[in-house]
Tab-separated table of C-alpha atoms and ligand atoms in Angstrom:
chain	number	residue	atom	x	y	z
A	553	MET	CA	15.276	-3.252	27.500
A	554	ALA	CA	17.560	-2.896	25.143
A	555	SER	CA	18.369	-6.883	24.492
A	556	ILE	CA	15.017	-6.082	22.530
A	557	HIS	CA	17.063	-4.586	19.824
A	558	ASP	CA	20.211	-6.663	20.524
A	559	ASN	CA	19.173	-8.684	17.453
A	560	ILE	CA	17.772	-6.803	15.211
A	561	GLU	CA	21.507	-6.066	13.377
A	562	ARG	CA	22.186	-9.526	12.210
A	563	ALA	CA	18.448	-10.815	12.048
A	564	ILE	CA	17.799	-8.131	9.073
A	565	GLU	CA	21.379	-9.301	7.472
A	566	GLU	CA	19.902	-13.249	7.815
A	567	ALA	CA	17.008	-12.524	6.096
A	568	THR	CA	18.228	-9.750	3.236
A	569	ARG	CA	21.057	-12.201	2.908
A	570	PRO	CA	20.768	-14.129	-0.636
A	571	ALA	CA	19.643	-17.785	-0.405
A	572	ARG	CA	16.784	-15.756	2.414
A	573	GLN	CA	14.158	-17.844	4.063
A	574	GLY	CA	10.671	-17.139	2.383
A	575	MET	CA	8.457	-14.632	2.939
A	576	GLY	CA	5.372	-16.357	5.096
A	577	THR	CA	8.509	-17.438	7.223
A	578	ARG	CA	10.114	-13.711	7.069
A	579	ALA	CA	6.335	-12.212	8.018
A	580	VAL	CA	6.319	-14.647	11.480
A	581	HIS	CA	10.376	-14.709	12.578
A	582	GLY	CA	12.365	-11.858	9.904
A	583	GLY	CA	14.173	-9.051	12.681
A	584	VAL	CA	12.893	-10.594	15.560
A	585	ASN	CA	15.163	-10.853	18.332
A	586	ARG	CA	14.717	-14.279	20.171
A	587	GLN	CA	15.766	-13.458	23.447
A	588	ASN	CA	13.040	-11.033	24.424
A	589	PRO	CA	12.851	-10.117	28.691
A	590	TYR	CA	11.166	-12.842	30.619
A	591	HIS	CA	11.973	-15.085	27.538
A	592	ALA	CA	8.595	-13.706	26.304
A	593	LEU	CA	7.695	-14.643	22.612
A	594	THR	CA	5.824	-12.566	21.725
A	595	THR	CA	7.890	-8.911	21.560
A	596	PRO	CA	7.521	-6.526	24.401
A	597	LEU	CA	5.470	-4.180	24.283
A	598	VAL	CA	7.184	-0.985	25.870
A	599	GLN	CA	3.883	1.900	26.055
A	600	THR	CA	6.048	4.587	27.574
A	601	ALA	CA	6.733	7.911	25.989
A	602	THR	CA	10.139	8.833	27.678
A	603	TYR	CA	13.673	6.626	29.162
A	604	THR	CA	15.231	7.408	31.943
A	605	PHE	CA	19.436	7.162	33.464
A	606	LYS	CA	20.854	5.599	36.027
A	607	ASN	CA	23.058	8.776	36.800
A	608	THR	CA	24.593	11.433	35.793
A	609	ALA	CA	27.141	9.462	34.000
A	610	ASP	CA	25.010	7.498	32.317
A	611	LEU	CA	23.613	10.226	30.361
A	612	CYS	CA	26.467	11.458	29.706
A	613	ALA	CA	27.463	8.944	28.460
A	614	TYR	CA	24.403	8.405	26.073
A	615	MET	CA	25.249	12.242	25.225
A	616	GLU	CA	28.281	10.914	24.157
A	617	SER	CA	27.685	8.058	22.453
A	618	HIS	CA	24.705	9.976	20.509
A	619	LEU	CA	27.271	12.420	18.936
A	620	TRP	CA	29.022	9.834	17.777
A	621	GLY	CA	26.119	8.264	15.566
A	622	GLY	CA	24.156	6.908	18.090
A	623	ASP	CA	23.256	4.359	20.051
A	624	GLU	CA	20.359	2.377	18.825
A	625	ASN	CA	19.581	-0.326	21.496
A	626	ARG	CA	19.185	3.242	23.818
A	627	GLU	CA	16.453	5.770	23.309
A	628	GLU	CA	16.131	9.579	25.083
A	629	TYR	CA	12.901	10.598	24.654
A	630	GLY	CA	9.375	9.104	23.035
A	631	ARG	CA	8.979	11.364	20.184
A	632	TYR	CA	12.403	9.822	19.587
A	633	GLY	CA	12.630	6.174	18.952
A	634	ASN	CA	10.850	3.073	20.817
A	635	PRO	CA	12.038	-0.554	20.648
A	636	THR	CA	8.419	-1.932	20.109
A	637	ILE	CA	8.368	0.342	16.901
A	638	ALA	CA	11.812	-0.286	16.543
A	639	ALA	CA	10.741	-4.212	16.776
A	640	ALA	CA	8.001	-3.665	14.093
A	641	GLU	CA	10.929	-2.082	11.933
A	642	ALA	CA	12.990	-4.326	11.862
A	643	ARG	CA	10.298	-7.259	10.626
A	644	LEU	CA	9.683	-4.633	7.764
A	645	ALA	CA	13.022	-4.272	6.779
A	646	ALA	CA	13.637	-8.237	6.468
A	647	LEU	CA	10.217	-8.653	4.777
A	648	GLU	CA	11.256	-5.789	1.477
A	649	GLY	CA	15.062	-6.738	1.911
A	650	ALA	CA	15.487	-3.444	2.460
A	651	ASP	CA	18.733	-2.326	4.857
A	652	ALA	CA	15.759	0.019	7.400
A	653	ALA	CA	12.561	0.789	7.652
A	654	VAL	CA	10.209	3.890	9.375
A	655	LEU	CA	7.139	3.726	10.194
A	656	TYR	CA	5.021	6.473	10.865
A	657	SER	CA	1.071	7.355	12.538
A	658	SER	CA	-0.448	6.475	8.911
A	659	GLY	CA	0.144	5.467	5.155
A	660	MET	CA	-0.110	9.727	4.414
A	661	ALA	CA	2.299	10.449	7.268
A	662	ALA	CA	4.789	8.255	5.648
A	663	ILE	CA	4.369	9.310	1.467
A	664	THR	CA	4.342	13.618	3.189
A	665	SER	CA	7.340	12.470	5.528
A	666	LEU	CA	9.210	11.376	2.926
A	667	LEU	CA	8.211	14.445	0.440
A	668	LEU	CA	8.555	16.985	3.064
A	669	THR	CA	12.567	15.560	3.571
A	670	VAL	CA	13.845	15.141	0.531
A	671	LEU	CA	12.364	18.236	-1.216
A	672	LYS	CA	13.289	22.082	-1.032
A	673	ASN	CA	12.037	24.994	-3.086
A	674	GLY	CA	12.288	24.666	-6.571
A	675	GLN	CA	12.055	21.016	-7.539
A	676	HIS	CA	9.904	18.849	-9.475
A	677	ILE	CA	7.718	15.736	-8.981
A	678	VAL	CA	6.764	13.098	-11.542
A	679	MET	CA	3.973	11.554	-11.046
A	680	THR	CA	1.693	8.505	-12.601
A	681	ASP	CA	-1.943	8.952	-12.705
A	682	ASP	CA	-4.960	6.425	-10.692
A	683	CYS	CA	-2.956	7.539	-8.380
A	684	TYR	CA	-4.138	7.478	-4.267
A	685	ARG	CA	-5.954	10.170	-4.285
A	686	ARG	CA	-4.743	12.200	-1.556
A	687	THR	CA	-0.816	11.491	-2.494
A	688	ARG	CA	-2.103	13.552	-5.852
A	689	GLN	CA	-3.216	16.045	-3.570
A	690	PHE	CA	-0.657	16.721	-0.847
A	691	CYS	CA	1.373	17.167	-3.988
A	692	ARG	CA	-0.664	19.053	-6.539
A	693	VAL	CA	-1.797	21.829	-3.558
A	694	PHE	CA	-0.130	21.423	-0.809
A	695	LEU	CA	3.997	21.496	-2.039
A	696	ALA	CA	2.676	24.204	-4.370
A	697	LYS	CA	2.561	26.209	-1.604
A	698	TYR	CA	6.394	25.442	-1.099
A	699	GLY	CA	6.876	26.057	-4.514
A	700	VAL	CA	7.280	22.159	-5.896
A	701	GLU	CA	6.051	22.110	-8.665
A	702	THR	CA	3.145	18.062	-9.795
A	703	SER	CA	3.792	16.769	-13.579
A	704	VAL	CA	0.930	13.768	-13.801
A	705	VAL	CA	1.439	11.683	-16.929
A	706	PRO	CA	-0.997	8.396	-18.149
A	707	MET	CA	0.047	5.203	-15.738
A	708	GLY	CA	1.948	2.983	-18.581
A	709	ASP	CA	3.584	5.310	-21.444
A	710	TYR	CA	6.946	5.954	-19.993
A	711	GLU	CA	7.695	8.051	-23.210
A	712	ALA	CA	5.975	10.215	-21.492
A	713	LEU	CA	7.429	10.160	-18.612
A	714	GLU	CA	10.779	10.376	-19.226
A	715	ALA	CA	9.806	13.923	-21.366
A	716	ALA	CA	8.119	15.710	-18.378
A	717	ILE	CA	11.743	15.064	-16.607
A	718	ILE	CA	12.630	18.455	-16.189
A	719	PRO	CA	16.702	18.849	-16.204
A	720	ASN	CA	18.381	19.892	-12.812
A	721	LYS	CA	14.502	20.457	-11.278
A	722	THR	CA	12.819	16.772	-10.665
A	723	ARG	CA	13.531	14.818	-8.364
A	724	PHE	CA	11.294	11.798	-7.953
A	725	ILE	CA	9.896	10.143	-9.781
A	726	ILE	CA	6.291	8.573	-7.486
A	727	SER	CA	4.319	5.385	-8.732
A	728	GLU	CA	2.125	3.040	-7.175
A	729	THR	CA	1.359	-0.955	-8.538
A	730	PRO	CA	-1.196	-2.307	-8.733
A	731	THR	CA	-2.645	1.138	-8.553
A	732	ASN	CA	-6.792	2.507	-6.804
A	733	PRO	CA	-9.284	1.254	-8.564
A	734	TYR	CA	-7.957	-0.041	-12.142
A	735	LEU	CA	-5.139	-2.277	-10.964
A	736	ARG	CA	-2.576	-0.650	-13.551
A	737	VAL	CA	0.916	-1.974	-12.673
A	738	ALA	CA	3.670	0.076	-12.605
A	739	ASP	CA	6.632	-1.856	-14.780
A	740	LEU	CA	9.439	-1.089	-11.773
A	741	ALA	CA	12.653	-1.771	-13.638
A	742	ARG	CA	11.327	0.345	-16.232
A	743	ILE	CA	10.566	3.011	-14.141
A	744	ALA	CA	13.961	2.541	-11.651
A	745	GLU	CA	16.293	2.798	-15.151
A	746	ILE	CA	14.559	5.921	-15.868
A	747	GLY	CA	15.658	7.338	-12.578
A	748	GLN	CA	18.986	6.119	-12.261
A	749	ARG	CA	19.554	7.784	-15.813
A	750	HIS	CA	18.337	10.694	-14.374
A	751	GLN	CA	20.020	10.213	-11.253
A	752	ILE	CA	16.146	11.078	-9.971
A	753	LEU	CA	15.006	9.554	-6.457
A	754	THR	CA	11.934	6.590	-7.332
A	755	MET	CA	9.387	6.387	-5.136
A	756	ILE	CA	6.938	3.813	-5.215
A	757	ASP	CA	3.650	3.008	-3.363
A	758	SER	CA	2.700	-1.212	-2.881
A	759	THR	CA	0.409	-0.998	-0.429
A	760	PHE	CA	-2.272	-3.317	-3.136
A	761	ALA	CA	0.950	-5.473	-3.891
A	762	THR	CA	2.084	-6.462	0.221
A	763	PRO	CA	6.620	-7.390	0.017
A	764	ILE	CA	4.643	-11.468	-0.105
A	765	ASN	CA	3.344	-10.284	-3.872
A	766	LEU	CA	5.541	-7.999	-5.052
A	767	ARG	CA	9.531	-6.310	-3.540
A	768	PRO	CA	9.573	-2.823	-4.784
A	769	LEU	CA	13.838	-2.692	-3.806
A	770	GLU	CA	14.223	-5.366	-5.898
A	771	HIS	CA	14.108	-4.186	-8.414
A	772	GLY	CA	16.210	-1.243	-8.647
A	773	ILE	CA	13.508	1.069	-6.724
A	774	ASP	CA	14.693	3.750	-4.101
A	775	PHE	CA	12.062	3.513	-1.856
A	776	VAL	CA	8.907	2.147	-1.098
A	777	VAL	CA	6.408	2.838	0.982
A	778	HIS	CA	3.255	1.436	1.968
A	779	SER	CA	-0.131	1.820	4.529
A	780	ALA	CA	0.533	-0.675	6.838
A	781	THR	CA	-2.936	0.250	7.973
A	782	LYS	CA	-4.391	-2.464	5.319
A	783	TYR	CA	-2.793	-5.772	4.789
A	784	LEU	CA	0.111	-5.231	7.377
A	785	GLY	CA	-2.046	-4.420	9.885
A	786	GLY	CA	-4.807	-6.600	8.495
A	787	HIS	CA	-7.286	-6.440	10.446
A	788	ASN	CA	-8.841	-2.996	10.201
A	789	ASP	CA	-7.662	-1.666	13.131
A	790	VAL	CA	-4.606	0.740	13.357
A	791	LEU	CA	-3.545	2.839	11.263
A	792	ALA	CA	0.162	2.844	10.359
A	793	GLY	CA	2.796	4.108	7.269
A	794	VAL	CA	6.356	3.077	6.964
A	795	ILE	CA	8.974	3.609	4.037
A	796	CYS	CA	11.675	1.626	3.885
A	797	GLY	CA	15.106	2.160	1.694
A	798	GLU	CA	18.707	1.688	2.315
A	799	ARG	CA	20.258	3.051	4.905
A	800	GLY	CA	21.800	5.891	4.178
A	801	LYS	CA	18.854	7.597	2.319
A	802	MET	CA	16.404	6.178	5.461
A	803	ALA	CA	18.764	8.122	8.392
A	804	ALA	CA	17.484	11.920	7.159
A	805	LEU	CA	13.768	9.775	7.576
A	806	LYS	CA	14.245	8.764	11.101
A	807	ALA	CA	15.805	11.945	11.899
A	808	SER	CA	12.706	14.043	10.599
A	809	ARG	CA	9.954	11.978	11.638
A	810	GLY	CA	11.618	12.552	15.855
A	811	MET	CA	10.565	16.228	14.573
A	812	PHE	CA	7.037	16.000	12.720
A	813	GLY	CA	6.337	13.652	16.114
A	814	ASN	CA	4.251	11.052	13.488
A	815	LEU	CA	5.336	8.523	14.365
A	816	PRO	CA	2.959	5.370	15.466
A	817	ASP	CA	1.900	5.101	19.111
A	818	PRO	CA	3.772	2.246	20.489
A	819	GLN	CA	0.537	-0.129	20.448
A	820	ALA	CA	0.280	0.517	16.794
A	821	ALA	CA	3.346	-0.499	16.176
A	822	TRP	CA	2.804	-3.580	18.287
A	823	LEU	CA	0.156	-4.201	16.113
A	824	ILE	CA	1.194	-4.188	13.265
A	825	GLU	CA	3.965	-6.078	14.594
A	826	ARG	CA	1.768	-9.091	15.474
A	827	GLY	CA	-1.139	-8.290	12.732
A	828	ILE	CA	2.591	-9.023	9.948
A	829	LYS	CA	3.290	-12.650	10.940
A	830	THR	CA	-0.040	-13.724	9.688
A	831	LEU	CA	0.666	-11.748	6.533
A	832	GLY	CA	1.970	-14.886	4.319
A	833	VAL	CA	-1.164	-16.713	4.419
A	834	ARG	CA	-3.961	-14.209	4.684
A	835	VAL	CA	-2.339	-12.792	1.386
A	836	ARG	CA	-1.994	-15.986	-0.581
A	837	GLN	CA	-5.399	-16.877	0.623
A	838	GLN	CA	-6.598	-13.726	-1.029
A	839	ASN	CA	-4.477	-14.026	-4.156
A	840	GLU	CA	-6.306	-17.211	-4.509
A	841	THR	CA	-9.918	-16.096	-4.271
A	842	ALA	CA	-9.717	-12.703	-5.561
A	843	LEU	CA	-8.365	-14.510	-8.316
A	844	ALA	CA	-11.305	-16.980	-8.717
A	845	VAL	CA	-13.660	-13.985	-8.322
A	846	ALA	CA	-11.602	-12.293	-11.215
A	847	ARG	CA	-12.244	-14.984	-13.857
A	848	PHE	CA	-16.276	-15.604	-12.104
A	849	LEU	CA	-16.612	-12.407	-12.742
A	850	GLU	CA	-15.138	-12.308	-16.608
A	851	GLN	CA	-17.368	-14.779	-17.728
A	852	HIS	CA	-20.922	-13.675	-15.222
A	853	PRO	CA	-23.761	-11.976	-18.537
A	854	LYS	CA	-24.748	-9.170	-15.888
A	855	ILE	CA	-20.785	-8.066	-15.856
A	856	GLU	CA	-19.070	-5.700	-18.553
A	857	ARG	CA	-15.647	-5.731	-17.341
A	858	VAL	CA	-13.376	-7.396	-14.438
A	859	TRP	CA	-10.631	-4.756	-13.702
A	860	TYR	CA	-7.419	-8.179	-12.345
A	861	PRO	CA	-4.265	-7.717	-13.665
A	862	GLY	CA	-3.857	-11.613	-12.562
A	863	LEU	CA	-6.008	-12.240	-15.912
A	864	GLU	CA	-5.122	-12.355	-19.177
A	865	SER	CA	-7.568	-9.109	-20.520
A	866	HIS	CA	-6.071	-6.597	-17.872
A	867	PRO	CA	-3.246	-4.139	-19.331
A	868	ASP	CA	-0.358	-4.297	-17.511
A	869	HIS	CA	-1.075	-8.179	-17.430
A	870	ALA	CA	2.569	-9.385	-18.560
A	871	ALA	CA	4.284	-6.556	-16.621
A	872	ALA	CA	2.832	-8.363	-13.607
A	873	VAL	CA	3.745	-11.955	-14.204
A	874	ARG	CA	7.045	-10.710	-14.856
A	875	GLN	CA	7.397	-8.641	-11.495
A	876	MET	CA	4.768	-10.020	-8.934
A	877	SER	CA	4.194	-13.833	-7.337
A	878	GLY	CA	1.118	-13.262	-6.879
A	879	PHE	CA	-1.604	-11.208	-8.147
A	880	GLY	CA	-3.453	-9.389	-4.304
A	881	GLY	CA	-6.922	-9.184	-3.205
A	882	VAL	CA	-8.558	-6.603	-5.819
A	883	VAL	CA	-10.741	-7.219	-7.334
A	884	SER	CA	-12.419	-4.121	-9.779
A	885	PHE	CA	-15.409	-4.949	-12.132
A	886	GLU	CA	-18.394	-3.066	-14.210
A	887	ILE	CA	-22.399	-4.157	-13.612
A	888	ALA	CA	-23.481	-4.147	-16.941
A	889	GLY	CA	-25.951	-1.518	-15.478
A	890	ASP	CA	-25.702	2.092	-14.364
A	891	LEU	CA	-25.398	3.642	-11.116
A	892	ASP	CA	-28.645	2.319	-9.421
A	893	ASP	CA	-28.965	-0.811	-10.607
A	894	THR	CA	-24.949	-1.022	-9.186
A	895	SER	CA	-26.046	0.584	-5.412
A	896	LEU	CA	-28.231	-2.653	-5.891
A	897	PHE	CA	-26.082	-4.736	-6.614
A	898	ILE	CA	-23.999	-3.382	-3.501
A	899	ASP	CA	-26.174	-4.470	-0.945
A	900	ARG	CA	-27.614	-7.672	-2.114
A	901	CYS	CA	-23.582	-8.556	-0.730
A	902	ARG	CA	-24.010	-10.169	2.103
A	903	ILE	CA	-20.560	-10.776	3.048
A	904	PRO	CA	-18.516	-7.808	2.162
A	905	TYR	CA	-18.908	-5.116	4.615
A	906	ILE	CA	-19.692	-1.291	2.764
A	907	GLY	CA	-16.559	0.679	2.996
A	908	PRO	CA	-13.940	2.311	2.409
A	909	SER	CA	-10.727	0.268	2.170
A	910	LEU	CA	-8.993	-2.852	2.152
A	911	GLY	CA	-6.414	-5.623	3.284
A	912	GLY	CA	-7.977	-6.464	6.420
A	913	VAL	CA	-9.771	-10.215	7.086
A	914	GLU	CA	-13.433	-9.143	6.313
A	915	SER	CA	-13.770	-8.506	2.369
A	916	LEU	CA	-15.105	-4.656	1.791
A	917	ILE	CA	-16.948	-3.551	-0.832
A	918	GLU	CA	-17.862	-0.583	-1.810
A	919	GLN	CA	-18.234	1.636	-5.199
A	920	PRO	CA	-15.796	4.403	-6.391
A	921	SER	CA	-18.454	6.657	-7.813
A	922	LEU	CA	-20.049	7.611	-4.364
A	923	VAL	CA	-17.553	6.206	-1.972
A	924	SER	CA	-14.239	9.195	-3.248
A	925	TYR	CA	-16.266	10.669	-5.776
A	926	TYR	CA	-19.549	11.922	-3.935
A	927	GLU	CA	-19.978	15.356	-4.849
A	928	LEU	CA	-19.013	15.350	-8.832
A	929	SER	CA	-21.341	14.329	-11.159
A	930	THR	CA	-21.642	11.467	-13.517
A	931	ALA	CA	-20.386	13.406	-16.419
A	932	GLU	CA	-17.243	15.136	-13.959
A	933	ARG	CA	-16.277	11.247	-12.584
A	934	LEU	CA	-16.405	9.780	-16.707
A	935	ALA	CA	-13.816	12.638	-17.068
A	936	ILE	CA	-11.501	11.374	-14.638
A	937	GLY	CA	-11.909	7.693	-15.719
A	938	ILE	CA	-14.293	6.907	-12.534
A	939	LYS	CA	-17.435	4.740	-13.954
A	940	ASP	CA	-21.001	5.258	-12.345
A	941	ASN	CA	-21.138	1.377	-12.361
A	942	LEU	CA	-17.718	0.432	-10.733
A	943	VAL	CA	-17.269	-1.531	-8.103
A	944	ARG	CA	-14.053	-1.732	-5.664
A	945	PHE	CA	-14.168	-5.481	-4.083
A	946	ALA	CA	-11.480	-6.108	-1.405
A	947	VAL	CA	-12.023	-10.110	-0.289
A	948	GLY	CA	-11.115	-10.851	2.606
A	949	ILE	CA	-9.910	-14.254	3.745
A	950	GLU	CA	-13.524	-15.837	4.031
A	951	ASP	CA	-13.437	-19.193	1.571
A	952	THR	CA	-13.294	-18.766	-1.566
A	953	GLU	CA	-17.193	-20.688	-2.197
A	954	ASP	CA	-18.751	-18.932	0.659
A	955	ILE	CA	-17.448	-15.479	-1.206
A	956	LEU	CA	-18.197	-16.643	-5.084
A	957	ALA	CA	-21.422	-18.442	-4.096
A	958	ASP	CA	-22.439	-14.691	-2.390
A	959	LEU	CA	-21.897	-12.844	-5.648
A	960	GLU	CA	-23.093	-15.091	-7.513
A	961	ASN	CA	-26.347	-14.288	-5.199
A	962	ALA	CA	-26.850	-10.542	-5.737
A	963	LEU	CA	-25.958	-10.774	-9.199
A	964	GLU	CA	-28.785	-12.550	-9.754
A	965	GLY	CA	-31.332	-9.906	-8.353
A	966	VAL	CA	-29.496	-7.230	-10.372
A	967	PRO	CA	-31.762	-6.297	-13.442
A	968	ASN	CA	-30.048	-7.605	-17.191
A	969	ARG	CA	-29.198	-4.763	-18.529
A	970	ARG	CA	-27.721	-6.749	-21.128
A	971	LEU	CA	-29.918	-9.011	-22.539
A	972	GLU	CA	-32.721	-5.902	-22.494
A	973	ARG	CA	-30.280	-3.877	-25.000
A	974	ASP	CA	-30.075	-7.350	-27.355
A	975	TRP	CA	-33.999	-6.738	-27.586
A	976	GLU	CA	-34.413	-3.116	-28.106
A	977	LYS	CA	-31.896	-3.920	-31.056
A	978	ARG	CA	-33.581	-6.614	-32.382
A	979	PHE	CA	-37.415	-4.678	-32.062
A	980	ARG	CA	-36.107	-1.786	-33.750
A	981	HIS	CA	-34.741	-3.003	-36.768
B	1130	PLP	C1	-5.016	3.916	2.494
B	1130	PLP	C2	-4.161	3.957	1.103
B	1130	PLP	C3	-2.697	4.739	1.094
B	1130	PLP	C4	-3.203	5.729	2.509
B	1130	PLP	O1	-2.154	5.436	4.355
B	1130	PLP	P1	-3.853	5.759	5.443
B	1130	PLP	O2	-2.469	4.452	6.558
B	1130	PLP	O3	-4.948	5.366	5.359
B	1130	PLP	O4	-2.742	6.789	5.380
B	1130	PLP	C5	-1.601	5.217	0.795
B	1130	PLP	N1	-1.755	4.969	-0.432
B	1130	PLP	C6	-2.782	3.998	-0.680
B	1130	PLP	C7	-2.267	3.191	-1.660
B	1130	PLP	C8	-3.576	3.623	0.072
B	1130	PLP	O5	-4.884	2.210	-0.118
């Protein structure tokens, strides 16, 4: 089985050379060993909890090599590693242009492990708002119990970000791009520069972007994190997460994962590795459909506002054009109406399923006010920037024309509140 690993090192080197292959090619071939056992084309699924030794001399040779940095082609126990997981990690490293990747059982497992591994009591995090809700909760509530404080600054305000840094205390800057649900785009070169000047580590949750559209490490960011549950897996059938970065920084993560035990099952890693092969075609299709959807909605009379970084009207359009090669598959928009008008629109859609998550082949639609903030009142939601009429639409790989026709048909059945408001105004004056 050792042969699965044999060429990984060389393949990563090849894939990350300056004159490297395109992202679609890398998604299929990056980090792949072409000599699998039995000449199988696909990566073997090594479904095992432990590994064995020929005899005591073999065991001692392994232990000896382990003392001196280890033999990457071999494992002793399932919590420390697995060749199928290693194959998925090699592909992910090749995609992000990273030295190494560490795979986890979910996106949240990746984020929490990174922070728990690097931070210690008395340190401080600066985080941008419009952040994944559980990441913010982990930092502000959970890490606070261990003496790690978090400051949240407005996305896009780099003066506030720098002003929040506490000398000798701040250890991490955490941001996301594009964000959920407003698709804000962080200026990565700027964040990296601030981090480097203050000797603070930087982490970007790049789940919404995917490595097809954006590679944060190329902009000087230290760690890139993905919920692989979304675009990387791509089929809404598996949970996983990944962290990519420099080899030196990743060794501690691999070691802590062996302690936390939050690595994916080999079957989950196999599904991720298989899913990634179609990442290039899926994301290119999703970019195309999402842009068409954003343009269609922007000119529709029953739509108040559209949030999509590919539109000139988006506050971060310039940053998005500068650093991304596509704008992603999520479009957020506000129906010209109230909570119930918005629910009516969603219920009239025939193609997207109603549900959280994004990035799979099936389109998914949701009302963030009900899915993520159900327990809050309209006023409380407004205070944290979530309007009742907001819709998040994560496009799948269905045909663009069918999705546009579905949205048009769904909007036809929604009352035209704008027209009503105009009439009201006219009669009053
Ligand atoms: C889904 C998601 C996560 C959490 O990932 P899980 O795989 O669900 O644990 C983190 N960040 C972003 C941006 C996400 O969309």
